[in-house]
């Protein structure tokens, strides 16, 4: 045991030395190319990482870090954060330029750990025609028509979830996480909401999710190491399910079933097929993308409603009216969930105000200019979404939660709740469906009161309340 621990420490030291050496080599050359970009690279090796992490976890979030530097340097500035030389930029024009990625100008820029966790075949690691092809192949189950067959499962699951809430202290983040993970697990591979297989699935997924933005040390005891091992276990589980399906023992009309059917179809163009490795990497991608952001959105929405009684009253009025027109003994219908105009505005305002993904990272695939500054091929260019969502010239009184601001159409690229351009969130329709169903049953049955007023957020890529937002729930 002692020998293995000593070996692990030695490996860790070697990795750390390699990282520091790499940083030193980059520090001696790369920043000189950035002389024309205003900003500060901070301290040697760490740069501005400590300030970035500290402010990322504060109630104001990354907005504070960005705003201080924008006040000093303008809309475009450089920094050295989390082991990367970065250029940060904001505004509608920058948004349009970076998110459309015209003529292959930029590509997605995942951290090393994210690349390894998702795998080389992930949609998030593809560019150009490969990205278009893969997105088309996985888009069908996530379309509005494709979601219809999952509506009843989601609705029933929401009802069963809320049956456990009255008179209880509830950690909203935990409940939302369980709900969204059961939904995406059922959609992708027909996992039952309870049972041993579900428990193994949830256990492995949580480890994988927590390792997505961890330090890149793949040695025993680290979050990255645990995440990669959990990824292996998840893929073993998927291999077993795929083998059962191909043997005809477990035919299901789910996302995995549609991919296997395309793969097995005789004479089908190879352009319409995915290998097993491609299937598994993209199932994991959809699990992570379909869980974390929707979980965060549900939690922030419930928090904002409790803090804004007028918005909650108006939302409840819309849902009570829907329920009043329904026959006694019947539940929410597909047509009803697609006719909730004020709910849609509440969702949009939640995503604006919380800005769950505070910045989008891109890698320059070629030299180009942005706001008059030269960007070189290979640079990390980051779009500051928080500042776009809190621009007072677009959103009056931007720190106020006001769903009515979405009564009018906004100019393109001034609101990025689900992103924009060719990489717009493929699970957008699923997220809206889950949130609308969940909120319908919540506001029709319960009132809730926050047990803490802590506004701090977790230091993770997806912004979530640090205290998991505890509430006490009572029947209306």
Coordinates of C-alpha atoms in Angstrom, one line a residue:
X1 CA 0.0 0.0 0.0
X2 CA 2.8 2.4 1.0
X3 CA 4.8 1.6 -2.2
X4 CA 1.7 2.2 -4.4
X5 CA 1.1 5.6 -2.6
X6 CA 4.7 6.6 -3.1
X7 CA 4.6 5.6 -6.7
X8 CA 1.4 7.7 -7.2
X9 CA 3.0 10.7 -5.5
X10 CA 6.1 10.3 -7.7
X11 CA 3.9 10.2 -10.9
X12 CA 2.0 13.2 -9.7
X13 CA 5.2 15.1 -9.1
X14 CA 6.4 14.2 -12.6
X15 CA 3.2 15.3 -14.2
X16 CA 3.2 18.6 -12.2
X17 CA 6.8 19.3 -13.3
X18 CA 5.8 18.6 -16.9
X19 CA 2.8 21.0 -16.7
X20 CA 5.0 23.7 -15.1
X21 CA 7.7 23.2 -17.8
X22 CA 5.1 23.5 -20.5
X23 CA 3.7 26.6 -18.9
X24 CA 7.2 28.1 -18.6
X25 CA 8.0 27.4 -22.3
X26 CA 4.7 28.9 -23.4
X27 CA 5.3 31.9 -21.1
X28 CA 8.6 32.7 -22.8
X29 CA 7.1 33.0 -26.3
X30 CA 3.3 33.0 -26.6
X31 CA 2.5 36.2 -24.7
X32 CA 4.7 38.3 -27.0
X33 CA 2.2 37.6 -29.8
X34 CA -0.5 39.1 -27.6
X35 CA 1.3 42.5 -27.1
X36 CA -1.4 44.1 -29.2
X37 CA -4.2 42.9 -26.9
X38 CA -4.9 45.0 -23.8
X39 CA -5.0 43.2 -20.4
X40 CA -2.9 41.5 -17.9
X41 CA -1.4 37.9 -17.8
X42 CA -1.1 38.1 -14.0
X43 CA 1.4 36.2 -11.9
X44 CA 3.9 33.7 -13.4
X45 CA 2.4 30.2 -13.9
X46 CA -1.0 30.9 -12.1
X47 CA -1.8 34.1 -14.1
X48 CA -5.2 35.4 -12.9
X49 CA -6.6 32.0 -12.1
X50 CA -7.0 32.6 -8.3
X51 CA -9.0 35.8 -9.0
X52 CA -11.0 34.0 -11.7
X53 CA -11.9 31.0 -9.5
X54 CA -12.7 33.2 -6.4
X55 CA -15.0 35.5 -8.3
X56 CA -16.5 32.6 -10.3
X57 CA -17.9 31.2 -6.9
X58 CA -19.2 34.6 -5.7
X59 CA -22.9 35.6 -5.9
X60 CA -22.1 37.9 -8.8
X61 CA -20.3 35.0 -10.5
X62 CA -17.9 35.6 -13.4
X63 CA -19.6 38.9 -14.3
X64 CA -17.5 40.6 -11.6
X65 CA -14.2 39.3 -13.1
X66 CA -15.2 40.3 -16.6
X67 CA -16.7 43.7 -15.7
X68 CA -13.6 44.9 -13.8
X69 CA -11.4 44.2 -16.8
X70 CA -13.9 45.5 -19.4
X71 CA -14.0 48.8 -17.5
X72 CA -10.2 49.0 -17.6
X73 CA -9.4 47.5 -21.0
X74 CA -12.6 47.5 -23.1
X75 CA -14.6 44.8 -24.8
X76 CA -11.5 42.7 -25.7
X77 CA -8.8 41.8 -23.2
X78 CA -6.3 39.1 -22.6
X79 CA -5.7 37.0 -19.5
X80 CA -3.9 33.8 -18.4
X81 CA -6.5 31.6 -16.6
X82 CA -6.6 27.9 -15.7
X83 CA -3.4 27.1 -17.6
X84 CA -4.5 28.9 -20.8
X85 CA -3.7 32.2 -22.5
X86 CA -7.1 33.5 -23.3
X87 CA -8.7 36.4 -25.1
X88 CA -12.1 37.4 -23.7
X89 CA -14.6 39.4 -25.7
X90 CA -18.3 40.4 -25.5
X91 CA -21.1 42.1 -27.4
X92 CA -23.6 41.2 -30.2
X93 CA -21.0 41.4 -33.0
X94 CA -18.5 39.2 -31.2
X95 CA -21.4 36.8 -30.4
X96 CA -22.4 36.5 -34.0
X97 CA -18.9 36.1 -35.3
X98 CA -17.8 33.4 -32.8
X99 CA -21.1 31.4 -32.7
X100 CA -21.7 31.3 -36.4
X101 CA -18.1 30.3 -37.0
X102 CA -18.3 31.5 -40.6
X103 CA -16.0 29.8 -43.0
X104 CA -14.5 27.5 -40.3
X105 CA -13.1 30.5 -38.5
X106 CA -13.3 28.9 -35.0
X107 CA -13.8 25.5 -33.4
X108 CA -15.0 24.4 -30.0
X109 CA -12.3 24.6 -27.3
X110 CA -12.9 22.1 -24.6
X111 CA -10.5 21.7 -21.7
X112 CA -8.2 18.6 -21.8
X113 CA -10.2 16.7 -19.2
X114 CA -13.5 17.4 -21.0
X115 CA -12.0 16.1 -24.3
X116 CA -10.9 12.9 -22.6
X117 CA -14.1 12.3 -20.7
X118 CA -16.4 12.8 -23.7
X119 CA -14.1 11.0 -26.1
X120 CA -12.8 11.8 -29.6
X121 CA -16.1 10.9 -31.4
X122 CA -18.2 13.4 -29.4
X123 CA -20.3 15.9 -31.2
X124 CA -18.6 18.6 -29.2
X125 CA -15.2 17.6 -30.7
X126 CA -16.3 17.6 -34.3
X127 CA -16.0 20.5 -36.8
X128 CA -17.2 21.4 -40.3
X129 CA -19.0 18.6 -42.3
X130 CA -18.3 16.0 -39.6
X131 CA -20.1 18.1 -37.1
X132 CA -23.1 18.6 -39.4
X133 CA -23.4 14.9 -40.2
X134 CA -23.2 13.8 -36.6
X135 CA -25.7 16.5 -35.4
X136 CA -28.1 15.4 -38.1
X137 CA -27.9 11.7 -37.1
X138 CA -28.6 12.4 -33.4
X139 CA -31.1 15.2 -33.9
X140 CA -34.2 13.2 -34.7
X141 CA -35.1 11.9 -31.2
X142 CA -34.6 15.4 -29.8
X143 CA -36.9 17.1 -32.3
X144 CA -40.4 18.2 -31.2
X145 CA -42.0 15.3 -33.0
X146 CA -39.5 12.9 -31.6
X147 CA -40.2 14.0 -28.1
X148 CA -43.9 13.2 -28.2
X149 CA -43.5 9.5 -27.3
X150 CA -41.6 10.5 -24.1
X151 CA -44.1 13.0 -22.9
X152 CA -46.2 10.6 -20.8
X153 CA -43.1 9.2 -19.1
X154 CA -41.9 12.7 -18.2
X155 CA -45.3 13.7 -17.0
X156 CA -45.8 10.6 -14.8
X157 CA -42.3 10.9 -13.4
X158 CA -42.9 14.6 -12.4
X159 CA -46.1 13.6 -10.6
X160 CA -44.4 10.8 -8.7
X161 CA -41.5 13.1 -7.8
X162 CA -43.8 15.7 -6.3
X163 CA -45.8 13.1 -4.4
X164 CA -42.8 12.9 -2.0
X165 CA -42.5 16.7 -1.4
X166 CA -45.3 18.0 0.9
X167 CA -44.2 18.8 4.4
X168 CA -40.6 18.1 3.6
X169 CA -37.3 19.9 3.5
X170 CA -36.2 19.5 -0.2
X171 CA -32.8 20.2 -1.8
X172 CA -34.2 21.4 -5.1
X173 CA -30.9 20.8 -7.0
X174 CA -30.8 17.2 -5.9
X175 CA -34.4 16.6 -6.8
X176 CA -34.0 18.3 -10.2
X177 CA -30.8 16.3 -10.9
X178 CA -32.6 13.0 -10.2
X179 CA -35.6 14.0 -12.3
X180 CA -33.5 15.1 -15.4
X181 CA -31.2 12.1 -15.2
X182 CA -34.1 9.6 -15.1
X183 CA -35.6 11.4 -18.1
X184 CA -32.5 11.3 -20.2
X185 CA -31.7 7.8 -19.2
X186 CA -35.1 6.6 -20.3
X187 CA -35.0 8.5 -23.5
X188 CA -31.6 7.2 -24.5
X189 CA -31.7 3.6 -23.4
X190 CA -35.1 2.9 -21.8
X191 CA -33.7 2.8 -18.3
X192 CA -36.4 2.2 -15.7
X193 CA -36.5 5.0 -13.1
X194 CA -35.8 2.6 -10.2
X195 CA -33.8 -0.6 -9.8
X196 CA -30.1 -1.8 -9.7
X197 CA -29.3 -0.7 -13.3
X198 CA -30.6 2.8 -12.6
X199 CA -28.5 3.0 -9.4
X200 CA -25.3 1.9 -11.2
X201 CA -26.0 4.3 -14.0
X202 CA -26.6 7.3 -11.7
X203 CA -23.5 6.5 -9.6
X204 CA -21.2 6.3 -12.6
X205 CA -22.7 9.4 -14.2
X206 CA -22.3 11.6 -11.2
X207 CA -18.6 10.7 -11.0
X208 CA -18.1 11.4 -14.7
X209 CA -20.0 14.7 -14.5
X210 CA -17.9 15.9 -11.5
X211 CA -14.6 15.1 -13.4
X212 CA -15.5 17.0 -16.5
X213 CA -13.6 20.2 -15.6
X214 CA -11.1 18.7 -13.1
X215 CA -7.4 19.0 -13.0
X216 CA -5.7 16.9 -15.7
X217 CA -4.0 14.4 -13.4
X218 CA -5.0 10.9 -14.4
X219 CA -3.5 9.2 -11.3
X220 CA -5.3 7.3 -8.5
X221 CA -7.1 9.5 -6.0
X222 CA -7.8 12.3 -8.4
X223 CA -11.3 13.4 -9.8
X224 CA -10.0 12.9 -13.3
X225 CA -8.9 9.3 -12.6
X226 CA -12.2 8.4 -11.0
X227 CA -14.1 10.0 -13.9
X228 CA -12.2 8.0 -16.5
X229 CA -12.8 4.8 -14.5
X230 CA -16.5 5.6 -14.2
X231 CA -16.5 6.2 -18.0
X232 CA -15.1 2.8 -18.6
X233 CA -17.8 1.2 -16.4
X234 CA -20.5 3.2 -18.2
X235 CA -19.3 2.0 -21.5
X236 CA -19.2 -1.6 -20.3
X237 CA -22.9 -1.1 -19.4
X238 CA -23.6 0.3 -22.8
X239 CA -21.7 -2.6 -24.5
X240 CA -24.0 -5.1 -22.7
X241 CA -27.1 -3.2 -23.7
X242 CA -26.0 -2.9 -27.3
X243 CA -25.2 -6.7 -27.4
X244 CA -28.7 -7.5 -26.0
X245 CA -30.4 -5.3 -28.6
X246 CA -28.4 -6.9 -31.5
X247 CA -29.3 -10.4 -30.3
X248 CA -33.0 -9.4 -30.4
X249 CA -33.4 -9.8 -26.6
X250 CA -34.3 -6.2 -25.8
X251 CA -35.8 -4.3 -28.6
X252 CA -36.7 -0.7 -27.6
X253 CA -37.9 2.3 -29.5
X254 CA -35.5 4.7 -27.9
X255 CA -32.5 6.8 -28.9
X256 CA -30.1 3.9 -28.8
X257 CA -32.5 1.7 -30.7
X258 CA -32.7 4.2 -33.5
X259 CA -28.9 4.4 -33.8
X260 CA -28.6 0.6 -33.8
X261 CA -31.3 0.3 -36.4
X262 CA -29.5 2.7 -38.7
X263 CA -26.2 0.9 -38.2
X264 CA -27.6 -2.6 -38.9
X265 CA -29.7 -1.6 -42.0
X266 CA -28.4 -3.5 -45.0
X267 CA -27.3 -1.4 -47.9
X268 CA -27.5 1.8 -45.8
X269 CA -25.0 4.4 -46.8
X270 CA -22.1 4.5 -44.4
X271 CA -22.7 8.2 -44.0
X272 CA -25.9 7.3 -42.2
X273 CA -24.3 4.9 -39.7
X274 CA -22.4 5.3 -36.5
X275 CA -19.7 2.9 -35.1
X276 CA -20.2 1.6 -31.6
X277 CA -17.4 4.0 -30.4
X278 CA -19.3 6.9 -32.0
X279 CA -22.6 5.8 -30.4
X280 CA -21.1 5.5 -26.9
X281 CA -19.2 8.8 -27.0
X282 CA -22.3 10.7 -28.1
X283 CA -24.6 9.0 -25.7
X284 CA -22.3 10.2 -22.9
X285 CA -22.3 13.7 -24.5
X286 CA -26.1 13.8 -24.6
X287 CA -26.2 12.6 -21.0
X288 CA -24.0 15.3 -19.7
X289 CA -25.5 18.0 -21.9
X290 CA -29.0 16.9 -21.2
X291 CA -28.5 16.7 -17.4
X292 CA -26.4 19.5 -16.0
X293 CA -27.9 22.5 -17.8
X294 CA -31.5 21.5 -17.3
X295 CA -30.9 20.7 -13.6
X296 CA -29.4 24.1 -13.1
X297 CA -32.2 25.8 -15.0
X298 CA -34.9 24.2 -12.9
X299 CA -33.1 25.1 -9.7
X300 CA -32.6 28.7 -10.6
X301 CA -36.1 29.0 -11.9
X302 CA -37.6 27.8 -8.7
X303 CA -35.3 30.1 -6.7
X304 CA -36.2 33.2 -8.8
X305 CA -39.9 32.5 -8.5
X306 CA -39.7 32.3 -4.7
X307 CA -37.9 35.6 -4.7
X308 CA -40.3 37.3 -7.1
X309 CA -43.9 36.7 -5.9
X310 CA -45.5 38.7 -8.7
X311 CA -43.9 36.5 -11.4
X312 CA -44.9 33.4 -9.4
X313 CA -48.5 34.6 -9.1
X314 CA -48.8 35.3 -12.8
X315 CA -47.2 31.9 -13.7
X316 CA -49.5 30.1 -11.3
X317 CA -52.5 31.8 -12.8
X318 CA -51.5 30.5 -16.3
X319 CA -51.2 26.9 -15.0
X320 CA -54.3 27.0 -12.9
X321 CA -56.2 28.2 -15.9
X322 CA -54.8 25.3 -18.0
X323 CA -55.9 22.9 -15.2
X324 CA -59.4 24.4 -14.9
X325 CA -60.2 23.7 -18.5
X326 CA -59.3 20.0 -18.2
X327 CA -61.7 17.2 -17.4
X328 CA -61.7 16.0 -13.8
X329 CA -59.3 13.1 -13.3
X330 CA -57.2 13.9 -16.4
X331 CA -53.6 15.1 -16.5
X332 CA -51.5 17.5 -18.5
X333 CA -51.6 16.9 -22.3
X334 CA -49.1 17.5 -25.1
X335 CA -51.1 20.3 -26.6
X336 CA -51.4 22.1 -23.2
X337 CA -47.6 21.9 -22.5
X338 CA -47.0 23.5 -25.9
X339 CA -49.3 26.5 -25.1
X340 CA -47.7 28.1 -22.1
X341 CA -46.6 31.6 -23.3
X342 CA -45.8 33.1 -19.9
X343 CA -43.9 30.0 -18.8
X344 CA -41.7 30.3 -22.0
X345 CA -40.9 33.9 -20.9
X346 CA -40.1 32.7 -17.4
X347 CA -37.7 30.1 -18.8
X348 CA -36.0 32.7 -21.0
X349 CA -35.6 35.2 -18.2
X350 CA -34.2 32.4 -15.9
X351 CA -31.6 31.5 -18.5
X352 CA -30.8 35.2 -19.0
X353 CA -30.5 36.1 -15.4
X354 CA -28.7 33.0 -14.2
X355 CA -26.6 32.6 -17.4
X356 CA -25.9 28.9 -16.6
X357 CA -23.0 28.7 -19.1
X358 CA -21.3 32.0 -18.4
X359 CA -18.9 31.9 -21.4
X360 CA -18.4 30.0 -24.6
X361 CA -14.8 29.0 -25.5
X362 CA -13.6 28.8 -29.0
X363 CA -10.3 28.1 -30.7
X364 CA -9.2 30.2 -33.6
X365 CA -8.8 28.0 -36.7
X366 CA -7.3 30.9 -38.7
X367 CA -6.2 34.5 -38.2
X368 CA -9.0 37.0 -38.0
X369 CA -9.9 40.4 -36.4
X370 CA -12.4 41.1 -33.7
X371 CA -13.3 44.7 -32.6
X372 CA -10.1 45.9 -34.4
X373 CA -7.8 43.4 -32.6
X374 CA -5.8 40.7 -34.4
X375 CA -6.5 37.1 -33.3
X376 CA -4.0 34.5 -34.3
X377 CA -4.6 30.9 -35.3
X378 CA -4.6 28.6 -32.2
X379 CA -5.6 31.2 -29.7
X380 CA -8.4 30.5 -27.1
X381 CA -11.1 33.1 -27.7
X382 CA -13.9 33.3 -25.1
X383 CA -17.3 34.9 -25.5
X384 CA -18.4 36.5 -22.3
X385 CA -22.1 35.7 -22.2
X386 CA -22.9 37.1 -18.8
X387 CA -22.1 40.6 -19.9
X388 CA -24.3 40.2 -23.0
X389 CA -27.2 39.0 -20.8
X390 CA -26.7 42.0 -18.5
X391 CA -26.2 44.7 -21.0
X392 CA -28.4 47.6 -19.8
X393 CA -28.7 48.9 -23.4
X394 CA -30.6 45.7 -24.3
X395 CA -32.1 44.6 -20.9
X396 CA -33.3 47.5 -18.8
X397 CA -32.5 47.0 -15.1
X398 CA -30.6 43.8 -16.0
X399 CA -30.3 42.4 -12.5
X400 CA -34.1 42.4 -12.0
X401 CA -36.0 39.2 -12.7
X402 CA -38.7 40.3 -15.2
X403 CA -40.1 37.7 -17.6
X404 CA -42.2 40.5 -19.3
X405 CA -39.0 41.8 -21.0
X406 CA -39.5 38.9 -23.5
X407 CA -42.9 40.3 -24.6
X408 CA -40.9 41.9 -27.4
X409 CA -38.6 40.2 -29.8
X410 CA -34.9 40.8 -29.2
X411 CA -32.2 41.4 -31.8
X412 CA -30.4 38.2 -32.8
X413 CA -27.3 37.3 -30.7
X414 CA -28.3 39.5 -27.8
X415 CA -29.8 36.6 -25.9
X416 CA -28.0 33.2 -25.8
X417 CA -30.1 31.1 -23.4
X418 CA -29.5 28.0 -25.7
X419 CA -26.6 29.3 -27.6
X420 CA -26.9 30.2 -31.3
X421 CA -25.6 29.3 -34.7
X422 CA -24.7 25.7 -35.8
X423 CA -23.8 24.7 -32.2
X424 CA -27.1 25.8 -30.7
X425 CA -28.1 23.3 -27.9
X426 CA -29.5 20.2 -29.6
X427 CA -31.5 19.4 -26.5
X428 CA -33.3 22.7 -26.4
X429 CA -36.7 21.3 -27.0
X430 CA -36.2 18.5 -24.4
X431 CA -35.1 21.0 -21.8
X432 CA -38.2 23.3 -22.4
X433 CA -40.5 20.2 -22.2
X434 CA -39.0 19.0 -19.0
X435 CA -39.1 22.4 -17.3
X436 CA -42.7 23.2 -18.4
X437 CA -44.0 19.8 -17.1
X438 CA -42.1 20.1 -13.9
X439 CA -43.2 23.7 -13.2
X440 CA -46.8 22.9 -14.0
X441 CA -47.1 20.3 -11.3
X442 CA -45.1 22.3 -8.8
X443 CA -47.1 25.5 -9.0
X444 CA -50.5 23.8 -9.2
X445 CA -49.8 21.8 -6.0
X446 CA -47.4 23.5 -3.8
X447 CA -45.9 26.7 -2.2
X448 CA -42.4 26.7 -1.0
X449 CA -40.1 28.8 1.2
X450 CA -36.3 29.1 1.0
X451 CA -34.5 27.9 4.1
X452 CA -31.3 29.8 3.3
X453 CA -30.4 33.0 1.5
X454 CA -27.0 32.1 0.4
X455 CA -26.4 33.2 -3.2
X456 CA -23.0 31.6 -3.7
X457 CA -22.5 29.3 -6.7
X458 CA -20.5 26.1 -7.2
X459 CA -17.1 26.5 -8.8
X460 CA -18.1 24.5 -11.8
X461 CA -18.5 25.2 -15.5
X462 CA -22.3 25.0 -15.2
X463 CA -23.5 27.6 -12.6
X464 CA -25.5 26.0 -9.8
X465 CA -26.4 27.2 -6.3
X466 CA -23.7 26.1 -3.9
X467 CA -26.2 25.2 -1.1
X468 CA -28.4 23.2 -3.6
X469 CA -31.2 25.5 -2.7
X470 CA -33.0 24.0 0.3
X471 CA -36.8 24.8 0.6
X472 CA -39.7 23.7 2.8
X473 CA -42.7 22.6 0.8
X474 CA -46.4 22.9 1.7
X475 CA -49.6 22.1 -0.1
X476 CA -51.5 25.1 -1.5

